[in-house]
């Protein structure tokens, strides 16, 4: 399988990890949105593989068609909120409702204070490591990201031709334009160079 170097790690070409946040990388499982979109989560096995690659569930996590549909619904709700935030538009209430469904599921496994060998240990992630917990973690990350005014100012959509990759601009000057310099940034520079040589 072809691979690309992203953030100092080899990853399968179909998964990208330049989003800067778990929920943004999850949104990027639908690629080329400007051209109608290319779905990368086509079956339950794809979602299970993404969870494992993202480190949010074990490699043998069980995913069925129903959960895959719920995962896509959550992903699109996060993206709707993301796009609204980037455009400075009102946050879509339907997107908030979908994210809140997953946040409410965290209540099934509340945080607790355990005692191990006489020492108190605060546990915030008490759900079993399964696909539903993975989606809850994505929802928490999305709510944290979209609900923080400072972070919202750093949300971007790649300027690369037909890319549409989503990412959080962590640069000091807040001027990052591309999902990845190694991908869209180099393409843009090469295109600019070709145009300059043509004149």
PDB file of C-alpha atoms in Angstrom, residues 50-181:
ATOM      1  CA  UNK A  50      -9.499   4.089  11.369  1.00  0.00           C
ATOM      2  CA  UNK A  51     -10.255   3.748  15.092  1.00  0.00           C
ATOM      3  CA  UNK A  52      -7.232   1.478  15.514  1.00  0.00           C
ATOM      4  CA  UNK A  53      -4.938   3.757  13.466  1.00  0.00           C
ATOM      5  CA  UNK A  54      -6.144   6.782  15.470  1.00  0.00           C
ATOM      6  CA  UNK A  55      -5.452   4.904  18.700  1.00  0.00           C
ATOM      7  CA  UNK A  56      -8.985   5.256  20.076  1.00  0.00           C
ATOM      8  CA  UNK A  57     -10.014   1.588  19.989  1.00  0.00           C
ATOM      9  CA  UNK A  58      -8.305  -1.798  19.806  1.00  0.00           C
ATOM     10  CA  UNK A  59      -7.590  -3.299  16.389  1.00  0.00           C
ATOM     11  CA  UNK A  60     -10.266  -5.963  16.865  1.00  0.00           C
ATOM     12  CA  UNK A  61     -13.032  -3.502  17.801  1.00  0.00           C
ATOM     13  CA  UNK A  62     -16.507  -4.596  16.683  1.00  0.00           C
ATOM     14  CA  UNK A  63     -18.272  -2.273  14.242  1.00  0.00           C
ATOM     15  CA  UNK A  64     -21.509  -3.043  12.393  1.00  0.00           C
ATOM     16  CA  UNK A  65     -23.441  -1.232   9.653  1.00  0.00           C
ATOM     17  CA  UNK A  66     -25.679   0.597  12.135  1.00  0.00           C
ATOM     18  CA  UNK A  67     -22.708   2.015  14.030  1.00  0.00           C
ATOM     19  CA  UNK A  68     -21.030   2.972  10.749  1.00  0.00           C
ATOM     20  CA  UNK A  69     -24.114   5.050   9.834  1.00  0.00           C
ATOM     21  CA  UNK A  70     -24.097   6.689  13.280  1.00  0.00           C
ATOM     22  CA  UNK A  71     -20.391   7.436  12.911  1.00  0.00           C
ATOM     23  CA  UNK A  72     -20.918   9.092   9.537  1.00  0.00           C
ATOM     24  CA  UNK A  73     -23.789  11.129  10.999  1.00  0.00           C
ATOM     25  CA  UNK A  74     -21.537  12.331  13.826  1.00  0.00           C
ATOM     26  CA  UNK A  75     -18.743  13.112  11.365  1.00  0.00           C
ATOM     27  CA  UNK A  76     -21.036  15.219   9.180  1.00  0.00           C
ATOM     28  CA  UNK A  77     -22.432  17.049  12.224  1.00  0.00           C
ATOM     29  CA  UNK A  78     -18.894  17.903  13.334  1.00  0.00           C
ATOM     30  CA  UNK A  79     -18.087  19.080   9.813  1.00  0.00           C
ATOM     31  CA  UNK A  80     -21.246  21.213   9.647  1.00  0.00           C
ATOM     32  CA  UNK A  81     -20.180  22.926  12.865  1.00  0.00           C
ATOM     33  CA  UNK A  82     -16.645  23.231  11.568  1.00  0.00           C
ATOM     34  CA  UNK A  83     -17.742  24.865   8.296  1.00  0.00           C
ATOM     35  CA  UNK A  84     -20.076  27.252  10.125  1.00  0.00           C
ATOM     36  CA  UNK A  85     -17.262  28.244  12.479  1.00  0.00           C
ATOM     37  CA  UNK A  86     -14.817  28.851   9.623  1.00  0.00           C
ATOM     38  CA  UNK A  87     -17.420  30.934   7.744  1.00  0.00           C
ATOM     39  CA  UNK A  88     -18.462  32.874  10.850  1.00  0.00           C
ATOM     40  CA  UNK A  89     -22.045  31.633  10.493  1.00  0.00           C
ATOM     41  CA  UNK A  90     -24.451  30.516  13.242  1.00  0.00           C
ATOM     42  CA  UNK A  91     -23.735  27.046  14.569  1.00  0.00           C
ATOM     43  CA  UNK A  92     -26.253  24.554  13.108  1.00  0.00           C
ATOM     44  CA  UNK A  93     -28.636  23.371  15.819  1.00  0.00           C
ATOM     45  CA  UNK A  94     -29.027  19.939  14.191  1.00  0.00           C
ATOM     46  CA  UNK A  95     -25.249  19.466  14.383  1.00  0.00           C
ATOM     47  CA  UNK A  96     -25.246  20.427  18.063  1.00  0.00           C
ATOM     48  CA  UNK A  97     -28.047  17.924  18.760  1.00  0.00           C
ATOM     49  CA  UNK A  98     -26.122  15.094  17.086  1.00  0.00           C
ATOM     50  CA  UNK A  99     -22.911  15.887  18.982  1.00  0.00           C
ATOM     51  CA  UNK A 100     -24.888  16.156  22.221  1.00  0.00           C
ATOM     52  CA  UNK A 101     -26.299  12.629  21.741  1.00  0.00           C
ATOM     53  CA  UNK A 102     -22.741  11.298  21.920  1.00  0.00           C
ATOM     54  CA  UNK A 103     -21.781  13.572  24.804  1.00  0.00           C
ATOM     55  CA  UNK A 104     -24.801  12.299  26.766  1.00  0.00           C
ATOM     56  CA  UNK A 105     -23.618   8.719  26.294  1.00  0.00           C
ATOM     57  CA  UNK A 106     -20.594   9.573  28.415  1.00  0.00           C
ATOM     58  CA  UNK A 107     -23.017   9.775  31.355  1.00  0.00           C
ATOM     59  CA  UNK A 108     -23.365   6.002  31.160  1.00  0.00           C
ATOM     60  CA  UNK A 109     -19.746   5.831  32.373  1.00  0.00           C
ATOM     61  CA  UNK A 110     -19.226   8.783  34.745  1.00  0.00           C
ATOM     62  CA  UNK A 111     -15.837   9.904  35.972  1.00  0.00           C
ATOM     63  CA  UNK A 112     -14.782   8.493  39.313  1.00  0.00           C
ATOM     64  CA  UNK A 113     -12.084   8.528  41.924  1.00  0.00           C
ATOM     65  CA  UNK A 114     -10.465   5.116  42.358  1.00  0.00           C
ATOM     66  CA  UNK A 115      -7.975   4.063  45.002  1.00  0.00           C
ATOM     67  CA  UNK A 116      -5.012   1.999  43.837  1.00  0.00           C
ATOM     68  CA  UNK A 117      -2.454   0.845  46.389  1.00  0.00           C
ATOM     69  CA  UNK A 118      -3.640   3.539  48.772  1.00  0.00           C
ATOM     70  CA  UNK A 119      -3.345   6.341  46.187  1.00  0.00           C
ATOM     71  CA  UNK A 120      -6.300   8.232  44.704  1.00  0.00           C
ATOM     72  CA  UNK A 121      -6.529   8.066  40.908  1.00  0.00           C
ATOM     73  CA  UNK A 122      -9.050  10.215  39.004  1.00  0.00           C
ATOM     74  CA  UNK A 123     -10.527   8.350  36.038  1.00  0.00           C
ATOM     75  CA  UNK A 124     -12.367  10.344  33.400  1.00  0.00           C
ATOM     76  CA  UNK A 125     -12.512   7.715  30.667  1.00  0.00           C
ATOM     77  CA  UNK A 126     -14.275   4.793  32.333  1.00  0.00           C
ATOM     78  CA  UNK A 127     -16.113   3.371  29.325  1.00  0.00           C
ATOM     79  CA  UNK A 128     -14.908   0.064  27.902  1.00  0.00           C
ATOM     80  CA  UNK A 129     -12.558   0.449  24.922  1.00  0.00           C
ATOM     81  CA  UNK A 130     -15.101  -0.098  22.160  1.00  0.00           C
ATOM     82  CA  UNK A 131     -16.359   1.679  19.043  1.00  0.00           C
ATOM     83  CA  UNK A 132     -19.038   3.633  20.925  1.00  0.00           C
ATOM     84  CA  UNK A 133     -16.457   5.011  23.351  1.00  0.00           C
ATOM     85  CA  UNK A 134     -14.311   6.001  20.361  1.00  0.00           C
ATOM     86  CA  UNK A 135     -17.210   8.011  18.936  1.00  0.00           C
ATOM     87  CA  UNK A 136     -17.824   9.591  22.361  1.00  0.00           C
ATOM     88  CA  UNK A 137     -14.174  10.671  22.452  1.00  0.00           C
ATOM     89  CA  UNK A 138     -14.551  12.219  18.990  1.00  0.00           C
ATOM     90  CA  UNK A 139     -17.673  14.084  20.155  1.00  0.00           C
ATOM     91  CA  UNK A 140     -15.876  15.398  23.253  1.00  0.00           C
ATOM     92  CA  UNK A 141     -12.950  16.557  21.137  1.00  0.00           C
ATOM     93  CA  UNK A 142     -15.316  18.244  18.657  1.00  0.00           C
ATOM     94  CA  UNK A 143     -17.293  19.970  21.415  1.00  0.00           C
ATOM     95  CA  UNK A 144     -14.084  21.183  23.046  1.00  0.00           C
ATOM     96  CA  UNK A 145     -12.727  22.392  19.712  1.00  0.00           C
ATOM     97  CA  UNK A 146     -15.901  24.052  18.437  1.00  0.00           C
ATOM     98  CA  UNK A 147     -16.905  25.445  21.823  1.00  0.00           C
ATOM     99  CA  UNK A 148     -13.650  27.316  22.471  1.00  0.00           C
ATOM    100  CA  UNK A 149     -13.521  30.823  20.972  1.00  0.00           C
ATOM    101  CA  UNK A 150      -9.724  30.921  20.733  1.00  0.00           C
ATOM    102  CA  UNK A 151      -9.464  27.553  19.015  1.00  0.00           C
ATOM    103  CA  UNK A 152     -12.300  28.401  16.607  1.00  0.00           C
ATOM    104  CA  UNK A 153     -10.176  31.235  15.196  1.00  0.00           C
ATOM    105  CA  UNK A 154      -7.613  28.623  14.160  1.00  0.00           C
ATOM    106  CA  UNK A 155      -9.961  26.377  12.160  1.00  0.00           C
ATOM    107  CA  UNK A 156      -9.071  26.219   8.466  1.00  0.00           C
ATOM    108  CA  UNK A 157     -10.050  24.549   5.220  1.00  0.00           C
ATOM    109  CA  UNK A 158      -7.111  23.874   2.912  1.00  0.00           C
ATOM    110  CA  UNK A 159      -6.510  26.376   0.082  1.00  0.00           C
ATOM    111  CA  UNK A 160      -5.163  23.569  -2.097  1.00  0.00           C
ATOM    112  CA  UNK A 161      -6.913  23.086  -5.441  1.00  0.00           C
ATOM    113  CA  UNK A 162      -9.965  20.865  -4.779  1.00  0.00           C
ATOM    114  CA  UNK A 163      -8.496  19.594  -1.485  1.00  0.00           C
ATOM    115  CA  UNK A 164     -10.977  20.706   1.207  1.00  0.00           C
ATOM    116  CA  UNK A 165      -8.896  19.141   4.002  1.00  0.00           C
ATOM    117  CA  UNK A 166      -9.776  20.467   7.439  1.00  0.00           C
ATOM    118  CA  UNK A 167      -7.100  21.390   9.978  1.00  0.00           C
ATOM    119  CA  UNK A 168      -6.364  23.456  13.063  1.00  0.00           C
ATOM    120  CA  UNK A 169      -3.751  26.119  12.359  1.00  0.00           C
ATOM    121  CA  UNK A 170      -1.209  25.778  15.169  1.00  0.00           C
ATOM    122  CA  UNK A 171       1.267  28.199  13.584  1.00  0.00           C
ATOM    123  CA  UNK A 172       2.363  31.215  15.620  1.00  0.00           C
ATOM    124  CA  UNK A 173       1.227  33.714  12.982  1.00  0.00           C
ATOM    125  CA  UNK A 174      -2.054  31.895  12.239  1.00  0.00           C
ATOM    126  CA  UNK A 175      -1.260  31.977   8.509  1.00  0.00           C
ATOM    127  CA  UNK A 176      -1.127  28.304   7.579  1.00  0.00           C
ATOM    128  CA  UNK A 177      -2.929  27.821   4.244  1.00  0.00           C
ATOM    129  CA  UNK A 178      -2.549  24.153   3.389  1.00  0.00           C
ATOM    130  CA  UNK A 179      -3.490  20.889   5.039  1.00  0.00           C
ATOM    131  CA  UNK A 180       0.106  19.781   4.625  1.00  0.00           C
ATOM    132  CA  UNK A 181       3.086  21.575   3.160  1.00  0.00           C
TER     133      UNK A 181
END
